[in-house]
Tab-separated table of C-alpha atoms and ligand atoms in Angstrom:
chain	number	residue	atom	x	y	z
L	1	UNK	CA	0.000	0.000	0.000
L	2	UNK	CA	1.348	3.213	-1.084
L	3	UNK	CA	2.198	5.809	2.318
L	4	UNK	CA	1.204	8.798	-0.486
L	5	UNK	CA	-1.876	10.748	2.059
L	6	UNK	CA	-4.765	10.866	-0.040
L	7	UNK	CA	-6.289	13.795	-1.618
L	8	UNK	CA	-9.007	15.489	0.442
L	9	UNK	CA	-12.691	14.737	-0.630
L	10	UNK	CA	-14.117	17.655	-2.870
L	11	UNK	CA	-16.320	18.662	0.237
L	12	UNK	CA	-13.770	19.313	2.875
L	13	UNK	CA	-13.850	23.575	3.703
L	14	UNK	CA	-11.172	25.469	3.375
L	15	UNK	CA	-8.927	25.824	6.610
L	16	UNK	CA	-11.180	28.624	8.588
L	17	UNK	CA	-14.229	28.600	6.278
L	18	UNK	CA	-15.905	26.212	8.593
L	19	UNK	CA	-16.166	29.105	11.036
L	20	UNK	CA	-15.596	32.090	8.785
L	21	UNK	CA	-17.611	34.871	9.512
L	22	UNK	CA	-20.097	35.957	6.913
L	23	UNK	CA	-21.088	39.592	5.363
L	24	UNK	CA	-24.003	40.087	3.542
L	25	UNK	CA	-24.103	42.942	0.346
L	26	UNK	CA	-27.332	43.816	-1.129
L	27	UNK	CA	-27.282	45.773	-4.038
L	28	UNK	CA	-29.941	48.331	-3.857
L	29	UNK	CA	-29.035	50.988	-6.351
L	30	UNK	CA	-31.691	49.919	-9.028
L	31	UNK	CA	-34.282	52.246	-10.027
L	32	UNK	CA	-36.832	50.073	-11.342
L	33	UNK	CA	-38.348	51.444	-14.241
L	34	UNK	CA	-40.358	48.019	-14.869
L	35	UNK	CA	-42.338	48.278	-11.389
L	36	UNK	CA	-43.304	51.805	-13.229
L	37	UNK	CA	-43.158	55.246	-11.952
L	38	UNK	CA	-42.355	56.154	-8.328
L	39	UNK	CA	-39.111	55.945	-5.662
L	40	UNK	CA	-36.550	53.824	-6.153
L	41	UNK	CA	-37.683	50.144	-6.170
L	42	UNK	CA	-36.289	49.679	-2.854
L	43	UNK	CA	-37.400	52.152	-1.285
L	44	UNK	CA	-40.921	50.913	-2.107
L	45	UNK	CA	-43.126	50.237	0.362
L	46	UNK	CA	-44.536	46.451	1.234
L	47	UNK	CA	-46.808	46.078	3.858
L	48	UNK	CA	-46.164	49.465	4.742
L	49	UNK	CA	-42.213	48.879	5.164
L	50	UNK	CA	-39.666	50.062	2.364
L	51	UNK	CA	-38.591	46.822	0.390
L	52	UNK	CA	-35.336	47.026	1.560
L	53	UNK	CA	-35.242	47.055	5.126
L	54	UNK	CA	-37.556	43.633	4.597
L	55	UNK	CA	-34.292	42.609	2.393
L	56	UNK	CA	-32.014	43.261	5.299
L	57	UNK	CA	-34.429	41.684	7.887
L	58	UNK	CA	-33.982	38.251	5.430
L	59	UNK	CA	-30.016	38.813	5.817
L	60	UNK	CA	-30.122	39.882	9.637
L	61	UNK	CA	-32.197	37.299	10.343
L	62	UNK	CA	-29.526	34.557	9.740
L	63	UNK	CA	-27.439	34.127	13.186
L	64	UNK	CA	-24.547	33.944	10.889
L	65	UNK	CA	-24.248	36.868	9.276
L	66	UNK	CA	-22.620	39.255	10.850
L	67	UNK	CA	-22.429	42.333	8.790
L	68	UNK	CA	-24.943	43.551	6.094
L	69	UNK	CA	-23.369	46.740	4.024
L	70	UNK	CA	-25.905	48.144	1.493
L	71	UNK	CA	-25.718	49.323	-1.692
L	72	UNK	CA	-27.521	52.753	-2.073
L	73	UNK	CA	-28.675	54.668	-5.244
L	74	UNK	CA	-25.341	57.304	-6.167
L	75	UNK	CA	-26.969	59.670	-4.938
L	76	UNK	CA	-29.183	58.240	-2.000
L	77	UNK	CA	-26.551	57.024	0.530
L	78	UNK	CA	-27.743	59.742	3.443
L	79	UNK	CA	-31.336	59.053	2.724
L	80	UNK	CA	-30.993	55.088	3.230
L	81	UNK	CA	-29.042	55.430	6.517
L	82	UNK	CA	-31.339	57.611	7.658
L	83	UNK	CA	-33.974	54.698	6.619
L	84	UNK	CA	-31.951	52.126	8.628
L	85	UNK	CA	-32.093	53.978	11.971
L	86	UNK	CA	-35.147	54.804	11.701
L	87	UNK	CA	-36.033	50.931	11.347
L	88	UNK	CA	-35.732	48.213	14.345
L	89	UNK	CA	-33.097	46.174	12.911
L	90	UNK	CA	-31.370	43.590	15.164
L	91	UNK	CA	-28.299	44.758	17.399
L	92	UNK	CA	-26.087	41.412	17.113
L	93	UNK	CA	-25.586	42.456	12.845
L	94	UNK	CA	-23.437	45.493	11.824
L	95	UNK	CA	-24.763	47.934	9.246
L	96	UNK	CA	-22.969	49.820	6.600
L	97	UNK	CA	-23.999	52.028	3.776
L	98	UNK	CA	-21.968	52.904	0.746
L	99	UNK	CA	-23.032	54.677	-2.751
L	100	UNK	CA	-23.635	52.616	-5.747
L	101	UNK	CA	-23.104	52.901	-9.627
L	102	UNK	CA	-24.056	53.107	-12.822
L	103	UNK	CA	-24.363	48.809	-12.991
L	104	UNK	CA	-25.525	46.056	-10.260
L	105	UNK	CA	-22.079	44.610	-11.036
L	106	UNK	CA	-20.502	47.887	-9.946
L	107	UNK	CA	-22.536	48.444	-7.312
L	108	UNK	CA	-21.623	44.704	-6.053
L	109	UNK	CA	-18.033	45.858	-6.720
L	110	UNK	CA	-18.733	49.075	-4.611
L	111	UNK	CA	-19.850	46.955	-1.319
L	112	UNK	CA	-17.517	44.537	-1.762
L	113	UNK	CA	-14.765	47.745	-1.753
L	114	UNK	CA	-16.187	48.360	1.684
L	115	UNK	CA	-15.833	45.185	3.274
L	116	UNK	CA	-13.650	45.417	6.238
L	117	UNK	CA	-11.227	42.027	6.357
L	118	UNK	CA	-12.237	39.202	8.389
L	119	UNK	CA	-15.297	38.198	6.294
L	120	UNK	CA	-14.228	35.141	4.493
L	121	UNK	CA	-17.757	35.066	3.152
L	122	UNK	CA	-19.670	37.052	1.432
L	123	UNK	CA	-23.378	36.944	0.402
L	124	UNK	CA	-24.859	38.400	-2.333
L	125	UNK	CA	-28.436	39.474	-2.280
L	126	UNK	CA	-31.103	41.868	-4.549
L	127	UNK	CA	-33.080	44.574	-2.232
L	128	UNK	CA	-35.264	43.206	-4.900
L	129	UNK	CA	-36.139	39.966	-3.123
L	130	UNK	CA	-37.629	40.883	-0.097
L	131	UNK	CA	-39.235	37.663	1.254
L	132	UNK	CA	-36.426	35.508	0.585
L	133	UNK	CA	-36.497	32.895	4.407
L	134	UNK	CA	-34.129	32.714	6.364
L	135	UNK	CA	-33.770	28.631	6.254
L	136	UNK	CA	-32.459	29.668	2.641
L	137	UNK	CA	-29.838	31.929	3.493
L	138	UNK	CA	-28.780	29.871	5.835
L	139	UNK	CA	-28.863	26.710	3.448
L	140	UNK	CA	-26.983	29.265	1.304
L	141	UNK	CA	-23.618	29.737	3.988
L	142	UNK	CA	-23.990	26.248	4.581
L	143	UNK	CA	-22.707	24.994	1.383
L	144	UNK	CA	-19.857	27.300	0.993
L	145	UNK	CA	-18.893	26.647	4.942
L	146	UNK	CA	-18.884	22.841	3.575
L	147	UNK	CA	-16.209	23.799	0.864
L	148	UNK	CA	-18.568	24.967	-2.674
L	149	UNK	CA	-16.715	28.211	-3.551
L	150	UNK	CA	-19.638	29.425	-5.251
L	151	UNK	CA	-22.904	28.723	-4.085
L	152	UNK	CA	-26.895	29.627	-5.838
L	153	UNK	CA	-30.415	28.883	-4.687
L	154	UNK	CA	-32.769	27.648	-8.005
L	155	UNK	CA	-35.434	26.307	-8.854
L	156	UNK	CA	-36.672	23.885	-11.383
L	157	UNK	CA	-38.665	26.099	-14.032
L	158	UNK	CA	-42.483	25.797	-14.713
L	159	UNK	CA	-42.555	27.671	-18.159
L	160	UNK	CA	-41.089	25.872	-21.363
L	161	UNK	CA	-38.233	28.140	-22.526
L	162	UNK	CA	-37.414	29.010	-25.993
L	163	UNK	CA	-34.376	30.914	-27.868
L	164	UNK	CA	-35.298	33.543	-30.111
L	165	UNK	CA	-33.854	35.965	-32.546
L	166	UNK	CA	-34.795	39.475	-30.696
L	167	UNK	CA	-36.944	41.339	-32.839
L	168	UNK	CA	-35.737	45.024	-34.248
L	169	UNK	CA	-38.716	46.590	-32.182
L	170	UNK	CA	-40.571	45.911	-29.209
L	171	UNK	CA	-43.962	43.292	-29.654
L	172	UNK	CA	-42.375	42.776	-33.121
L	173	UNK	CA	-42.780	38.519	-33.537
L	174	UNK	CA	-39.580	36.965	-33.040
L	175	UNK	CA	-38.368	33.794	-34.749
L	176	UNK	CA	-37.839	30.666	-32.404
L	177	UNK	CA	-34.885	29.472	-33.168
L	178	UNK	CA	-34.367	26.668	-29.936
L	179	UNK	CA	-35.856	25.294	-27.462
L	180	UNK	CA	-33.715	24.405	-24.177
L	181	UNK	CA	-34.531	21.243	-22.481
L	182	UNK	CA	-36.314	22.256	-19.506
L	183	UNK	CA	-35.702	19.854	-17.187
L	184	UNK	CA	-31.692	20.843	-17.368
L	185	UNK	CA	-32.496	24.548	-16.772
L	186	UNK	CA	-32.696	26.229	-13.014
L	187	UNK	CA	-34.040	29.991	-12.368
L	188	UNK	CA	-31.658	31.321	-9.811
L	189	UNK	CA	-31.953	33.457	-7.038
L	190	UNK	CA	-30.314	35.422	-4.430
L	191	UNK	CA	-28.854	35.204	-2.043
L	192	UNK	CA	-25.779	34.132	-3.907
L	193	UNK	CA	-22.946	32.870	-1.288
L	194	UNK	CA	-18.897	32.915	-1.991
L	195	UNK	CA	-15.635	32.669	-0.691
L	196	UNK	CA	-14.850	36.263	-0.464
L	197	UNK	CA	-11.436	36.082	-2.429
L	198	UNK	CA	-13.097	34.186	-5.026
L	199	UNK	CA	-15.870	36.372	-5.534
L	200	UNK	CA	-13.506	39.347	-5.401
L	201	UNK	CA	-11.233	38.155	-8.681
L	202	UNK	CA	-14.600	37.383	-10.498
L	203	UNK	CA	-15.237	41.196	-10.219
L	204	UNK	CA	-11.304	42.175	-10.691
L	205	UNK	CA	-11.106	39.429	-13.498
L	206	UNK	CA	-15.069	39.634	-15.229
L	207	UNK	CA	-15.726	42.755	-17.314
L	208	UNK	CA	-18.824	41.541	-19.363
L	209	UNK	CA	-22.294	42.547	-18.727
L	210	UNK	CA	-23.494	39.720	-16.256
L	211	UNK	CA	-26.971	39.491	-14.524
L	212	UNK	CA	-25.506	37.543	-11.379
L	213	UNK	CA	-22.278	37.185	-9.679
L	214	UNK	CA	-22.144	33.257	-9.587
L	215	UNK	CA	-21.786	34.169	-13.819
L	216	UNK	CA	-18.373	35.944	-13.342
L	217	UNK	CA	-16.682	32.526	-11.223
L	218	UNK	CA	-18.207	30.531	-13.815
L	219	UNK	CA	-16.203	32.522	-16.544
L	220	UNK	CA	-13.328	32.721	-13.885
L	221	UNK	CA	-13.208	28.692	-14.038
L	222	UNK	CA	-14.277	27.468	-10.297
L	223	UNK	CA	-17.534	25.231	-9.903
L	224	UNK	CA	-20.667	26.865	-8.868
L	225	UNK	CA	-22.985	24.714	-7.327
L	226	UNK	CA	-26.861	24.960	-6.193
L	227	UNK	CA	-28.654	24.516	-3.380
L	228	UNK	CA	-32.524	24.538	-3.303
L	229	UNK	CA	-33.843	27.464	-3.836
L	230	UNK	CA	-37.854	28.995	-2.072
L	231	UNK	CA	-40.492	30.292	-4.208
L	232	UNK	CA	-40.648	33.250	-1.797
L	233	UNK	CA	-37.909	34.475	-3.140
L	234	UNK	CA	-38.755	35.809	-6.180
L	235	UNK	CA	-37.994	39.325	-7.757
L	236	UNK	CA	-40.344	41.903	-7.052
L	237	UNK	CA	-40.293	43.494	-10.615
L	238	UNK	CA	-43.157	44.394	-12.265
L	239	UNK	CA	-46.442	45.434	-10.339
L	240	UNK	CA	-48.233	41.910	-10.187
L	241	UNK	CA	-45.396	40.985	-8.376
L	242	UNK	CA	-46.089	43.884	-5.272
L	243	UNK	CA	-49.591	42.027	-5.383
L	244	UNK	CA	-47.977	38.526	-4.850
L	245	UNK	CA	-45.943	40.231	-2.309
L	246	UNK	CA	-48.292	41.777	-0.069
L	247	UNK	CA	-50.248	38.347	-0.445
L	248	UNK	CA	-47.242	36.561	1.091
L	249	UNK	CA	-46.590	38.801	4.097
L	250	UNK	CA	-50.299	38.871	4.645
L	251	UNK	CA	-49.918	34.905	4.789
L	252	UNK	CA	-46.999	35.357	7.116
L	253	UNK	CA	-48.593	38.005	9.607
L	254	UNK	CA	-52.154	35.496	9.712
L	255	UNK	CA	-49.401	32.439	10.270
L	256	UNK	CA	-47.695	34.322	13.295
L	257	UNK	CA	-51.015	35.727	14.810
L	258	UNK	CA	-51.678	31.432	15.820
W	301	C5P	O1	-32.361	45.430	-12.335
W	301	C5P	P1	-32.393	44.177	-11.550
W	301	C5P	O2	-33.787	43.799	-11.138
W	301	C5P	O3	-31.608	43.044	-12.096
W	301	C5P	O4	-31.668	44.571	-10.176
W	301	C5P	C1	-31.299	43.618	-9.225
W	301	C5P	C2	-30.746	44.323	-7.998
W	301	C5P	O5	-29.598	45.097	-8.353
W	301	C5P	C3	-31.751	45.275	-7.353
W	301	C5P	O6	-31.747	45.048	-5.951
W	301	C5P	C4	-31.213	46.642	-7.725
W	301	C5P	O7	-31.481	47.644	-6.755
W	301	C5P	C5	-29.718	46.406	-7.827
W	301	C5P	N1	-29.027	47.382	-8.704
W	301	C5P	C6	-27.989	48.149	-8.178
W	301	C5P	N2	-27.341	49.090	-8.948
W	301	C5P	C7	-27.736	49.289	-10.227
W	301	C5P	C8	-28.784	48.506	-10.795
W	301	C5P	C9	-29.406	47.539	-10.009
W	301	C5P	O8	-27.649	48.008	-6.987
W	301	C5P	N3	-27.119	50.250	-10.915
């Protein structure tokens, strides 16, 4: 029998990311021209509370994050920290506040910027999923504290998907020109969980236009996996979805009242 030690299973963390402590940066610089006219979309109300302090409640309310530094609009920084203390938030998380850009990739570049060392984690998660539970986030640091470097929630996807040539102008037919089978696609959602130092050469590396951050490791090289993802944590982004919001945290208030 050869004495060589064997190589470590694929699972095993990361010396210290067993126990690493986690930061969570939500990206709330949007203005959200599809939910239509009005404030910023996070800065919407839902059930009479702005959309994003809901969004920090979901990252708070995991014991393991630590520190939760927002993203505001460019412009909007003093306005959301006045927002925060003017919101019961819970005293065992930190709270910082830092101006955004032009991009959600540079306004996830922005917060990352501000992340004081020591978080070896780092969540990522849209203002614009409020409702997203906390047994998710939490599934979420679980997989990267068990060694994934890259980590997504998703869900298998009810809708058929097809691949079209975009038309020249909007409502314009479009010609189908594939149709992806289904049952290998996932819709992902946030909150997206990374080894910091990963995550932070995927934004040093990455300069295409990318709709999530788990995109930029994949086009860096290292595995992203999934983990389960909740159908309350979908995107608030066009109106029907405030409806299907208020519907959930009416659910949720009726649920607690018992
Ligand atoms: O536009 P989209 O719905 O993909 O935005 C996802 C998240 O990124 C939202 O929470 C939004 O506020 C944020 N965002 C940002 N900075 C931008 C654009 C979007 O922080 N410039």
């Amino acid at each position: 029998m050869s004495d060589d030690p064997l190589p470590p299973p694929p699972s095993t963390p990361a010396p210290g990311r067993a126990t690493a402590r986690t930061a969570a940066v939500i990206p709330a610089a949007g203005r959200g021209v599809r939910l239509g006219p009005g404030a910023p979309k996070a800065l919407r109300a839902l059930g009479g509370t702005p959309m994003l302090i809901h969004a920090i409640r979901a990252m708070a309310a995991s014991r393991a994050v630590s520190l939760v530094v927002v993203v505001a609009p460019p412009d909007g920084a003093a306005e959301v920290r006045t927002l925060l203390d003017s919101h019961a938030l819970p005293e065992r998380t930190d709270f910082l506040v830092v101006p955004g850009g032009g991009s959600r990739q540079e306004s996830v570049r922005l917060g990352l910027e501000a992340l004081p060392p020591g978080y070896d984690i780092v969540l990522v998660h849209d203002a614009a999923r409020p409702l997203v539970p906390v047994d998710t986030v939490d599934a979420v640091i679980e997989a990267v504290r068990d060694g994934a470097v890259a980590v997504v929630p998703a869900l298998p996807l009810a809708d058929t998907v097809k691949q079209v040539e975009p038309a020249g102008a909007p409502g314009e037919p479009e010609r189908v020109v594939a149709t992806p089978d289904r049952s290998l696609l996932r819709a992902v959602q946030t909150p997206q969980g990374f080894d910091r130092a990963t995550l932070v050469r995927a934004h040093e590396t990455v300069t295409d236009d990318v709709t999530d951050d788990a995109s930029m490791v994949e086009q860096l090289g290292p595995t992203v996996v999934t983990v389960p993802g909740h159908e309350e944590a979908f995107k608030v982004t066009r109106p029907l979805d405030l409806v299907l919001a208020e519907a959930v945290l009416a659910r949720r208030r009726l649920n607690d009242g018992f």
